Coordinates of C-alpha atoms and ligand atoms in Angstrom, one line a residue:
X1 CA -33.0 -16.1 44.6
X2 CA -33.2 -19.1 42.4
X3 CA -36.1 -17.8 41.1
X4 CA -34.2 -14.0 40.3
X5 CA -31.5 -16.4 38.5
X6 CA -34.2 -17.9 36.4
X7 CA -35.8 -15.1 35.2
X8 CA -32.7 -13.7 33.8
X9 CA -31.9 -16.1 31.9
X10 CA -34.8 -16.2 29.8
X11 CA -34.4 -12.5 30.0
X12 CA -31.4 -13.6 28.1
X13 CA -33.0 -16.3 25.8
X14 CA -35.7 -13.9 25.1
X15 CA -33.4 -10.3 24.1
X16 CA -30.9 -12.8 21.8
X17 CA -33.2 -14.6 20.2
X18 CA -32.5 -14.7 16.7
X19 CA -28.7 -14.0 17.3
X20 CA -26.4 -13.5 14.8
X21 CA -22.9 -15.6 15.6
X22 CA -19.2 -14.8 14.6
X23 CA -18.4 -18.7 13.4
X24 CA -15.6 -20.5 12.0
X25 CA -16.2 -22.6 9.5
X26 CA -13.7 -25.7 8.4
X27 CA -13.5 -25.7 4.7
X28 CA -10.8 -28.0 3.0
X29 CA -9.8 -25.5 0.1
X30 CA -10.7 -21.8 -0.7
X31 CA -13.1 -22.3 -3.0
X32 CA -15.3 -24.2 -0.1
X33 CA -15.9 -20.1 0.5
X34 CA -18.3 -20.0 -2.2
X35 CA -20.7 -22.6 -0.9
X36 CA -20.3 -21.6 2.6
X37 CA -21.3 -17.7 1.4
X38 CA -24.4 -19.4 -0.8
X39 CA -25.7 -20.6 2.6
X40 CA -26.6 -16.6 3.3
X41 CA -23.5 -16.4 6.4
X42 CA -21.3 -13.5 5.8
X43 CA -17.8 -14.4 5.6
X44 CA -15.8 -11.5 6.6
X45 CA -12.1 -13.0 6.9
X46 CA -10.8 -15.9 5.4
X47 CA -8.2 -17.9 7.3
X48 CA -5.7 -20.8 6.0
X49 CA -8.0 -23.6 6.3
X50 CA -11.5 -21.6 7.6
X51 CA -13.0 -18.7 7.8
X52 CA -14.8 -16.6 9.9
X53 CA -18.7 -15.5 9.5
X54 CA -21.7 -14.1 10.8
X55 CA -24.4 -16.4 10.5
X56 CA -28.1 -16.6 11.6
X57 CA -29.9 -20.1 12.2
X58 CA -31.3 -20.4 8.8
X59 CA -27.1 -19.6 7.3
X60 CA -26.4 -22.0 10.3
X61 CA -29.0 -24.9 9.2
X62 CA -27.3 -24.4 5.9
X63 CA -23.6 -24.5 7.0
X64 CA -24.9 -28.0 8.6
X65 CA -27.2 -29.0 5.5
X66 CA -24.2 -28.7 3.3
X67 CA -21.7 -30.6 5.5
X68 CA -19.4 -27.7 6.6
X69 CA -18.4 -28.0 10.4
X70 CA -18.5 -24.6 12.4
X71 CA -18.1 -23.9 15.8
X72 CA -19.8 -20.9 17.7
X73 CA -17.1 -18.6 18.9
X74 CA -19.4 -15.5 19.9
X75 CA -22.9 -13.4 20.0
X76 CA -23.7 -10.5 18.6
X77 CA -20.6 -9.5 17.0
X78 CA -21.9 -6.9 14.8
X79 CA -20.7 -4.6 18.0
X80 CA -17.7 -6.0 18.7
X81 CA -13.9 -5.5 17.8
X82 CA -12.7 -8.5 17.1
X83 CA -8.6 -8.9 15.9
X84 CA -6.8 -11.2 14.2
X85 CA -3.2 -12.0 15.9
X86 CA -0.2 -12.9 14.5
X87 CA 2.7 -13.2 17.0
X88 CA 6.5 -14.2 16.0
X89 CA 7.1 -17.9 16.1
X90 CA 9.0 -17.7 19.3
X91 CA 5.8 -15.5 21.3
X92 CA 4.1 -17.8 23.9
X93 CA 0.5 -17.5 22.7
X94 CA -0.9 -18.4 25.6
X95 CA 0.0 -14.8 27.0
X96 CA -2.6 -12.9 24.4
X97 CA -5.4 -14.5 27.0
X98 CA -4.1 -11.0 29.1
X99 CA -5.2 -9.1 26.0
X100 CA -8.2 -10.4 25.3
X101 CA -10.7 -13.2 24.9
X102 CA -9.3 -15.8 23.2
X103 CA -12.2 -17.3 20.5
X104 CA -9.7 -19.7 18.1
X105 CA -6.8 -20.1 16.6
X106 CA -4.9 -21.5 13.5
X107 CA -1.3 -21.7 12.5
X108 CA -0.8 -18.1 11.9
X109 CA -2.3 -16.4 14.5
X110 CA -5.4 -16.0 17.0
X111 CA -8.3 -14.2 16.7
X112 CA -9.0 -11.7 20.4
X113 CA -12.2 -10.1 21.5
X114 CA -10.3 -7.1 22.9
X115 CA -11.1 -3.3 22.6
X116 CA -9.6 -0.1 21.3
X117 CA -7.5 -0.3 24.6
X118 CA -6.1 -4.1 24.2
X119 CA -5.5 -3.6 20.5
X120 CA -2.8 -0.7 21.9
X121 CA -1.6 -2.9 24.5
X122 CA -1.6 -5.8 21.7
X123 CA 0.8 -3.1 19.1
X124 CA 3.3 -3.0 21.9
X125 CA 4.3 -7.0 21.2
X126 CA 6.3 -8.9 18.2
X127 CA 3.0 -9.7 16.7
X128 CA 1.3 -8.3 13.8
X129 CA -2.6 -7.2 13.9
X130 CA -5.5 -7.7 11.3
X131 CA -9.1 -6.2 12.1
X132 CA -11.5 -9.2 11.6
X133 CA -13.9 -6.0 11.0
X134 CA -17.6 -6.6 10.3
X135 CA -17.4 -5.4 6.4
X136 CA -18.3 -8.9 4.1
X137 CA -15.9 -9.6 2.1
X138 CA -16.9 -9.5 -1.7
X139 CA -15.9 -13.1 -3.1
X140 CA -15.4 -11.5 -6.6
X141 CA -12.0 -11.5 -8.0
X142 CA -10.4 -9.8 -11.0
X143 CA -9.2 -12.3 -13.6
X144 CA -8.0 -9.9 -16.3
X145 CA -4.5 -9.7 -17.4
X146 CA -3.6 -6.7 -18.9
X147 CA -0.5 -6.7 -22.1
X148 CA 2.4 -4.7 -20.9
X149 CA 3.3 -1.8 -22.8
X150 CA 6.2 -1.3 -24.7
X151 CA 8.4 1.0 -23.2
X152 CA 12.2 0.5 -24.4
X153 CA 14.9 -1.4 -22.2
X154 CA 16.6 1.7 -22.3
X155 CA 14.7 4.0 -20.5
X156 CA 14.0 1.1 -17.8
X157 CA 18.0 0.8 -17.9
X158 CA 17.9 4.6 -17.3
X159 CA 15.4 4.9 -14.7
X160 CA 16.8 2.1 -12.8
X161 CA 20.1 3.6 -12.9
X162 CA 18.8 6.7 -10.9
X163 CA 17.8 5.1 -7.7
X164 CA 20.5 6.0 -5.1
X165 CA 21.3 4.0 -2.2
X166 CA 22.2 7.4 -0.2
X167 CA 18.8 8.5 -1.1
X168 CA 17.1 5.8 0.7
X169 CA 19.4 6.2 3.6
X170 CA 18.7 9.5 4.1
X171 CA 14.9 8.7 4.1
X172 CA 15.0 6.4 6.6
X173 CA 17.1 9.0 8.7
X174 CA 14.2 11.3 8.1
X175 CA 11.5 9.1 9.2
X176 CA 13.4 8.2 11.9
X177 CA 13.6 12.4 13.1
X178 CA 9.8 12.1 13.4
X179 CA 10.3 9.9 17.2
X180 CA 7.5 8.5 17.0
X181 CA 5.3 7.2 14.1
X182 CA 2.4 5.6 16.3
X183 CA -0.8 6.0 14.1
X184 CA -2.7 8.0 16.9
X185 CA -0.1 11.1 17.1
X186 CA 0.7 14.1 15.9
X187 CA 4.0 13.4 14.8
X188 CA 3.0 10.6 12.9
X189 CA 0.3 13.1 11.4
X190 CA 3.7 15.3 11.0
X191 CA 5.2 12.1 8.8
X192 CA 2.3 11.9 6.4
X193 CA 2.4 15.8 6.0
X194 CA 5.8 15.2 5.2
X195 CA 4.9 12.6 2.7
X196 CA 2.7 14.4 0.8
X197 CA 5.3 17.3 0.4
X198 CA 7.7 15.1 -1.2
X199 CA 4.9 13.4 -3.7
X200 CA 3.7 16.7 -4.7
X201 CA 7.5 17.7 -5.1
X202 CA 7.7 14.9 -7.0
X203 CA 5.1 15.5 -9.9
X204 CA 2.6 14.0 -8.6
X205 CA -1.1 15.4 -9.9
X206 CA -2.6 15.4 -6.8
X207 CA -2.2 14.6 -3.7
X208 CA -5.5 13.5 -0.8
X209 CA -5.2 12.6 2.5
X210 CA -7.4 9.9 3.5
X211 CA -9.0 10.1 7.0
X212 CA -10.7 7.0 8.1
X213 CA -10.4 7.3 11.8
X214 CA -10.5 10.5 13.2
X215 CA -7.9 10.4 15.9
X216 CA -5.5 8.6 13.6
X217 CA -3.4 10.0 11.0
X218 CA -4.5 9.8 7.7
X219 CA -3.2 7.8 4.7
X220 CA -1.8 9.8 1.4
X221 CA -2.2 9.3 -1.8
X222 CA -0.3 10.8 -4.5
X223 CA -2.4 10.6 -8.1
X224 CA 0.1 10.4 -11.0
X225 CA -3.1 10.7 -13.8
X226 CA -2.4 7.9 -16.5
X227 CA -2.4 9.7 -20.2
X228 CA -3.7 7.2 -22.1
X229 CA -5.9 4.9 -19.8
X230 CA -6.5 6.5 -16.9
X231 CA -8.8 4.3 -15.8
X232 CA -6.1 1.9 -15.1
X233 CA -4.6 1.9 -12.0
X234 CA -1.4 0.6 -10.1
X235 CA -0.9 1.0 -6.7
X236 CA 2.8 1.0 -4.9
X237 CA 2.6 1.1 -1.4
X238 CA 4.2 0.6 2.2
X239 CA 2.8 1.7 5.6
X240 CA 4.4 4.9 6.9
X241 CA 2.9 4.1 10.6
X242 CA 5.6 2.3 13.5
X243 CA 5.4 1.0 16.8
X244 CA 7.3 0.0 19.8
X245 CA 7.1 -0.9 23.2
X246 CA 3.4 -0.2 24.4
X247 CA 5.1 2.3 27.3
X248 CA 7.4 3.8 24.7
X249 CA 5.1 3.9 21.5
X250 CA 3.7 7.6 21.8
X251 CA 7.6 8.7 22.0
X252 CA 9.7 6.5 20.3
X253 CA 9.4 4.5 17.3
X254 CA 12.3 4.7 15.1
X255 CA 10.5 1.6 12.8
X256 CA 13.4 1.7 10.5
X257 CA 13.0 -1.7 9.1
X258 CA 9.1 -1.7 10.0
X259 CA 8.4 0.1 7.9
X260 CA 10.9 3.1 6.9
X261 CA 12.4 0.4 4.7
X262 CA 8.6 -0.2 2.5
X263 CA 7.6 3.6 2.5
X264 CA 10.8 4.8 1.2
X265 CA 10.8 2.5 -1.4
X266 CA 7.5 4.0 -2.5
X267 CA 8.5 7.6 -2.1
X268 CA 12.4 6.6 -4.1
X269 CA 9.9 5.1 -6.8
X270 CA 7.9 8.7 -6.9
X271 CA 11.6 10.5 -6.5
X272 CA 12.5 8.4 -9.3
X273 CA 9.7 9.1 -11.6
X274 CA 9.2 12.8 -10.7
X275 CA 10.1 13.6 -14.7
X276 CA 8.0 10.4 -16.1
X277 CA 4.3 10.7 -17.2
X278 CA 3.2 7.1 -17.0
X279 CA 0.4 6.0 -20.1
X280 CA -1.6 4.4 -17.4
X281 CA -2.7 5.9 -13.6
X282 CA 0.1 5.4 -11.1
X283 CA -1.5 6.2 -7.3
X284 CA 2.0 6.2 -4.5
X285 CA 0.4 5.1 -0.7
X286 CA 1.7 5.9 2.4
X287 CA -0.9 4.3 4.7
X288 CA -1.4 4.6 8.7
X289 CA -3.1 2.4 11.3
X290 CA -1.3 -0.6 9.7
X291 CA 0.1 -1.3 13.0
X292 CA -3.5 -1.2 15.0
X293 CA -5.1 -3.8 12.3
X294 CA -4.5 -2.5 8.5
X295 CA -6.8 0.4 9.0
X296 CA -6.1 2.7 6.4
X297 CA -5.5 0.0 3.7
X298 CA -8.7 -1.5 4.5
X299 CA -10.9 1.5 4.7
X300 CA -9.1 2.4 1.1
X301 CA -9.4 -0.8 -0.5
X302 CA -13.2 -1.1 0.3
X303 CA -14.0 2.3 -0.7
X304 CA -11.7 1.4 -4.0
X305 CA -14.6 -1.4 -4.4
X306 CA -17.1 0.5 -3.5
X307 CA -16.3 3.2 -6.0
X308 CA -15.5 0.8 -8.8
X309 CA -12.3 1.5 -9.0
X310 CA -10.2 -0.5 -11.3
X311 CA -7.3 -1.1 -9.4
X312 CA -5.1 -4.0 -11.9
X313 CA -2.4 -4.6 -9.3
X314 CA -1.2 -3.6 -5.6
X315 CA 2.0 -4.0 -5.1
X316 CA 2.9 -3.6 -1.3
X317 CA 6.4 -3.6 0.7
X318 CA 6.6 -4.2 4.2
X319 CA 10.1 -4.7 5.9
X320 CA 13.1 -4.7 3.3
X321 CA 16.1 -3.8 4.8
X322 CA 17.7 -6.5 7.0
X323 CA 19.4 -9.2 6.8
X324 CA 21.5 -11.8 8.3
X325 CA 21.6 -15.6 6.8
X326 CA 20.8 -14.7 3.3
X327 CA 21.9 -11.2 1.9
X328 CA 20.6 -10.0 -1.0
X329 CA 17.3 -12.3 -0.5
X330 CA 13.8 -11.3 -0.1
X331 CA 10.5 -13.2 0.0
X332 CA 8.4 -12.0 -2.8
X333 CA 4.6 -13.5 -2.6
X334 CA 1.5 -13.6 -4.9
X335 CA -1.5 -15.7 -4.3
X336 CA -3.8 -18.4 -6.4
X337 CA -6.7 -17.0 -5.4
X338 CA -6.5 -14.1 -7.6
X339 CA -4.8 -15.7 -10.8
X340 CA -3.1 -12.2 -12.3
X341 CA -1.1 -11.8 -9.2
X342 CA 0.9 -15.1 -10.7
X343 CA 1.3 -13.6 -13.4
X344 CA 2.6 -10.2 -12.0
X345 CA 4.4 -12.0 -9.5
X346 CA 6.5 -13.7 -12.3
X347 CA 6.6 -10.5 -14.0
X348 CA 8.5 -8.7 -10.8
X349 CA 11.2 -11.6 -10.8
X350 CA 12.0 -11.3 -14.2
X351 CA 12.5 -7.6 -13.5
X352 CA 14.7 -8.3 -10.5
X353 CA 16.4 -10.9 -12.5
X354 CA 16.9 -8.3 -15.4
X355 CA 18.0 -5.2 -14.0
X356 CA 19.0 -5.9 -10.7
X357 CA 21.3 -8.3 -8.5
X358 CA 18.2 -8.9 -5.9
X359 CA 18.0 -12.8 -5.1
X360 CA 13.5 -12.8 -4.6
X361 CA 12.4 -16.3 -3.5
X362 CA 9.1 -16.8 -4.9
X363 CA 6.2 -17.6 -2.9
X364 CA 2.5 -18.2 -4.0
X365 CA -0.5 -18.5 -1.5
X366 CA -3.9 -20.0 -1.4
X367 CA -5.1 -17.5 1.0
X368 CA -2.6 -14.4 1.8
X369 CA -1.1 -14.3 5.0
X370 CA -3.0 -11.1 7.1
X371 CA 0.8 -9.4 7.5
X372 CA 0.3 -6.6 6.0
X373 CA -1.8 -4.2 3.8
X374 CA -1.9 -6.5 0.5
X375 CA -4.6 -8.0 2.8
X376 CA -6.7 -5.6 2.4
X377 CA -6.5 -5.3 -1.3
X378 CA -6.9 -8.9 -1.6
X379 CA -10.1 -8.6 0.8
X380 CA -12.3 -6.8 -1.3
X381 CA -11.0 -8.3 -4.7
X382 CA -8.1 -6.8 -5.9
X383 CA -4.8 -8.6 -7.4
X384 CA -1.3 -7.7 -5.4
X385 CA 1.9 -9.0 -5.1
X386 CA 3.9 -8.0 -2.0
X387 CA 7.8 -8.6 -0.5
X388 CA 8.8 -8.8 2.5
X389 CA 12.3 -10.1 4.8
X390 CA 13.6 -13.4 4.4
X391 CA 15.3 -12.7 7.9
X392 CA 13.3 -11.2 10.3
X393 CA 15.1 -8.6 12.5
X394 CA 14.9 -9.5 16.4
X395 CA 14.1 -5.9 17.0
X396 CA 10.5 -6.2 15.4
X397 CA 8.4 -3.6 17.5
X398 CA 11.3 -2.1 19.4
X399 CA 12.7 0.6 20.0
X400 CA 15.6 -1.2 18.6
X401 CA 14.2 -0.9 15.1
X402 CA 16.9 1.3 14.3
X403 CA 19.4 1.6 10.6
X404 CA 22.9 -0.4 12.1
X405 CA 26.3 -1.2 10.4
X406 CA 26.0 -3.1 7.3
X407 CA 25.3 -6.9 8.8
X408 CA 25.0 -6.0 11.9
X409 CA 22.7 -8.3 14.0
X410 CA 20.9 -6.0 16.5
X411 CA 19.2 -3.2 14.7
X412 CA 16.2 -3.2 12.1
X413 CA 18.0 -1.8 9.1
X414 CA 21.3 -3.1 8.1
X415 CA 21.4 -3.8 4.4
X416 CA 20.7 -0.6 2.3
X417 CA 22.1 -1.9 -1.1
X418 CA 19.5 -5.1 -0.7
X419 CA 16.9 -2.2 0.0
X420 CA 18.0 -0.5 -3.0
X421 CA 18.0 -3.7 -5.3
X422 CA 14.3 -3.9 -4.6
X423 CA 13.8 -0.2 -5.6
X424 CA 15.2 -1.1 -8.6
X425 CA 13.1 -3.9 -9.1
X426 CA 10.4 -1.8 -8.3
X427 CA 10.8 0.9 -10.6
X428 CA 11.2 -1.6 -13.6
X429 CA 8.3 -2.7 -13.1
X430 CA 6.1 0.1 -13.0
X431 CA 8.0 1.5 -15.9
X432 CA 7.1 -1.2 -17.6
X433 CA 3.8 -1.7 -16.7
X434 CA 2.5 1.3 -16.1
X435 CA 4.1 2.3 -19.1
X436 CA 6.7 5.3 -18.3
X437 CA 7.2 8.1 -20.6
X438 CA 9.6 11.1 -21.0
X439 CA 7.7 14.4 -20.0
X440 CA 9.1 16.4 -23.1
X441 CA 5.6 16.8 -24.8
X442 CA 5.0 16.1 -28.5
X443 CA 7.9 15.8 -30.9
X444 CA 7.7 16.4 -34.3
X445 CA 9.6 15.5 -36.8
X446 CA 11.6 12.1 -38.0
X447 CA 13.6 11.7 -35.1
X448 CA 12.2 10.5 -32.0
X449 CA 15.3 11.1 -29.4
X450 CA 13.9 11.9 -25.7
X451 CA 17.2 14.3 -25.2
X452 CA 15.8 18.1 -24.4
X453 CA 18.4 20.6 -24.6
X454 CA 15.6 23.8 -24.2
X455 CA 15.3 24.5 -20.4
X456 CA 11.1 24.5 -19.7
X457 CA 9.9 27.2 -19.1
X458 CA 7.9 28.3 -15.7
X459 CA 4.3 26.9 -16.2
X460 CA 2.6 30.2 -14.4
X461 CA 4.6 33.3 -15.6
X462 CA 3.8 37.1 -16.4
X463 CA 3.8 39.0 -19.9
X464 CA 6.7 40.4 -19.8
X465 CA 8.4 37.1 -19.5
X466 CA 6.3 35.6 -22.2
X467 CA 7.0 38.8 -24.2
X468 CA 10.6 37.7 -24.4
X469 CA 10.1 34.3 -25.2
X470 CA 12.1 33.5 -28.5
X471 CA 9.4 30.9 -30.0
X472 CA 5.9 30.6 -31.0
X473 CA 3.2 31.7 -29.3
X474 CA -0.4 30.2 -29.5
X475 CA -3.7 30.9 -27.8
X476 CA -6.2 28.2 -26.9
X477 CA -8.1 29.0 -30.4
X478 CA -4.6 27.7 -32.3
X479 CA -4.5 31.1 -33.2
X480 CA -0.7 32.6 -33.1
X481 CA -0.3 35.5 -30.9
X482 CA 2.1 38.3 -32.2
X483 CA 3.8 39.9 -29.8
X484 CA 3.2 44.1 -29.7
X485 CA 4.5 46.4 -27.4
X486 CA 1.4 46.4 -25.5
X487 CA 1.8 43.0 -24.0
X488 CA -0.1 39.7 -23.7
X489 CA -3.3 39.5 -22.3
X490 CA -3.7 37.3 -18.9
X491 CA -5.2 33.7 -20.3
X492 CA -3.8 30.5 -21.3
X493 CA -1.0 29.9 -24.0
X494 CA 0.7 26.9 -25.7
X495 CA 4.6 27.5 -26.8
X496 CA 6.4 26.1 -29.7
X497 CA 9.8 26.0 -30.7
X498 CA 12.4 25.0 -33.3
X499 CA 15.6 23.7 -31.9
X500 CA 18.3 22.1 -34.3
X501 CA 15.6 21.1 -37.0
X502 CA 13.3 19.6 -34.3
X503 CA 10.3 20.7 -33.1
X504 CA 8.9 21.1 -29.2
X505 CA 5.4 21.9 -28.9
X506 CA 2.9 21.4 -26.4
X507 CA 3.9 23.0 -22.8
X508 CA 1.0 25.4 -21.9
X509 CA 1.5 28.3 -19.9
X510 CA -0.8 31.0 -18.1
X511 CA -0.1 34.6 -18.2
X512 CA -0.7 36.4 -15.0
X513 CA -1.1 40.1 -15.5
Ligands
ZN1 ZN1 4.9 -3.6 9.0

């Protein structure tokens, strides 16, 4: 028997026996991350005051050779779901041992070994989730700070002007029709769809779904193409994705505050915007799997990287709408870590102080709480700024998380005018930085008023319509097309017109036979 017992051990010695460990390493400051990566471990989430890697003996000798200390926490983890957990102040941690294996902790939260079915028991409780995931995390950051365009007060004055309170309530109603927003079912699948009508009603170029776990739903993206440097790109986004009560979450999760409140916002923004052409690329995200460890975001963000995307900012909302000891206030974060989102961070509260009545407290990080899906962009190098509650509603994860009264205590939503203040905000900013544009073509002429007083015409029509157009007609040769009785051949036009001594040029049409 003893000798059975014996044999498997070394069994055991001999099938691990260059194992590769999930560590955590103690490091006094962030930039510790650097030397602990140059000892070949592979960090692959950074914590407040450690971070996690796998490490081999020779990254271990190093860790030790430089003076870091670390502390084994698991084998093998390269096939192992590990998540991150951060509960509400008032949770008793020591429950999350029903969930999982416990391997450490630090102030924010406590890192499981669970699996797919823990991490749905785990989105049933007041705690939020982050995938520890076995992706490294690229240590480069962006240091870059892009100039503003100049886009006049007044249009910001006018845009901001146009976000609507009833709007945003009526959003949050809809979301709320959906029952249940849990990223695994087909009504939250039904919410995305439901997204991506309203980004492609609002102007948006394109519009992609982005699966990255087949049985959930998938993110969407609405593409609104920059015109001058498209290359450029700012990212708005909120999770779409809710949950509840693990035995109500497939039927119920009205997620109002969490996060009807941050989607809308986007989707107001795009509402907003619908007759803007911004000078540099605007991409609107819904994600999913937020709830289940910031899925989508992180699948997007690394592909972003991997692509060599140039994403110049992230700005992410996640619960916006409640309050109870300070209305008007929200928290508003950036981190030092990534030294633009200082600077965009500052650049949002002077839009908020500007243009709207918001009260934003201003908070900067050395490494970004795991909350939400600025995370993710953070992760794999990108700058973001994110806001979030100053007062967190008591019905976090309930099916409580309903829109109340105005200041009433016991629901998730309950101040819609702080909500819109932050829209406002919002829109500001990207108008400003994104650089916002009337969509009235090219004006000629010495006056350069945005006022069109021509309706636009239909931008697919038939001969007969174009035949009866009062204005100039051009073919894609510049060439000007005189109207006979026989018609206009099918193909692609550009109109021009004269209206009050100005001149409107550039909307293209095609002619359908
Ligand atoms: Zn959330």
């Amino acid at each position: 028997m003893i000798r059975t017992w014996l044999l498997s051990v070394l069994l055991a010695a001999v099938v691990t026996a260059a194992p590769t460990w999930l560590c955590r390493v103690e490091f006094e400051n962030f930039e510790d991350v650097y030397a602990v990566a140059a000892t070949g471990a592979k960090v692959v989430m950074c914590l407040d005051e450690c971070c996690l890697v796998h490490a081999e003996a020779e990254a271990l000798a190093g860790l030790d050779a430089a003076g870091f200390g670390f502390e084994l926490l698991d084998a093998g983890p390269q096939h192992k779901e590990y998540v991150y957990v951060m509960p509400v102040p008032e949770f008793d941690r020591s429950e999350l041992a029903r969930y999982g294996r416990v391997l450490t902790e630090d102030r924010d939260g406590v890192v499981l070994a669970t699996d797919t079915e823990g991490i749905f028991r785990l989105t049933g409780l007041p705690v939020e989730l982050a995938g520890v995931g076995n992706e490294e995390m690229p240590l480069e950051r962006r240091s870059t700070e892009p100039e503003p365009l100049a886009v006049p007060d007044s249009l910001v004055r006018e845009l901001v002007g146009r976000v609507s309170d009833d709007t945003l309530h009526s959003m949050l109603l809809r979301m709320r029709e959906f029952r249940t927003r849990y990223s695994t079912t087909d009504s939250c699948r039904s919410a995305m769809e439901w997204v991506r009508q309203l980004f492609l009603g609002y102007g948006c170029d394109s519009v992609h779904m982005d699966t990255f776990l087949s049985n959930y739903a998938p993110s969407c993206i609405g593409v609104k193409r920059g015109t001058l440097y498209p290359d450029e790109v700012f990212v708005v986004c909120g999770h779409v994705d809710a949950t509840s009560e693990f035995e109500h979450r497939l039927t119920n999760t009205p997620g109002s505050e969490d996060n009807a409140s941050g989607a809308s916002a986007v989707l107001e923004l795009a509402r907003v915007m619908a007759d803007m052409r911004f000078q540099k690329t605007v991409w609107y995200i819904g994600f999913s799997g937020e709830e289940q460890g910031l899925h989508g975001s992180d699948s997007f963000a690394r592909h972003a990287m991997l692509r060599g995307d140039s994403i110049v900012l992230s700005i992410n909302f996640d619960m916006i709408s409640y309050s109870t000891t300070h209305p008007d206030w929200m928290e508003m974060y950036g981190c030092t870590d990534s030294p633009p989102s200082v600077t965009w961070l500052d650049f949002f509260l002077a839009q908020a102080d500007t243009f709207t009545d918001l009260q934003a407290e201003r908070i900067v990080e050395g490494v970004p709480a795991r909350r939400s899906d600025h995370y993710s962009f953070w992760k794999y190098g990108f700058p973001f700024i994110r806001g979030g509650y100053k007062d967190r509603t008591p019905k976090y994860h309930t099916i409580g998380d309903t829109i109340g009264p105005p200041g009433y205590v016991n629901c998730g939503t309950n101040n819609i005018p702080m909500h819109g203040e932050v829209v406002k905000a919002l829109v500001a900013t990207v108008a400003k930085l994104a650089g916002a544009e009337p969509m009235t073509g090219v004006e000629e002429g010495p006056e350069r008023g945005r006022t069109r007083t021509e309706p636009r015409l239909p931008t697919v029509m038939r001969a007969p319509e174009l035949a009866r157009y009062g204005g100039r007609v051009f073919d894609i040769h510049g060439r000007e097309v005189t109207r006979s009785r026989t018609g206009i051949a099918p193909g692609v036009y550009f109109l021009r017109s004269e209206q009050d001594g100005r001149m409107h040029a550039g909307q293209k049409v095609v002619v359908q036979q």
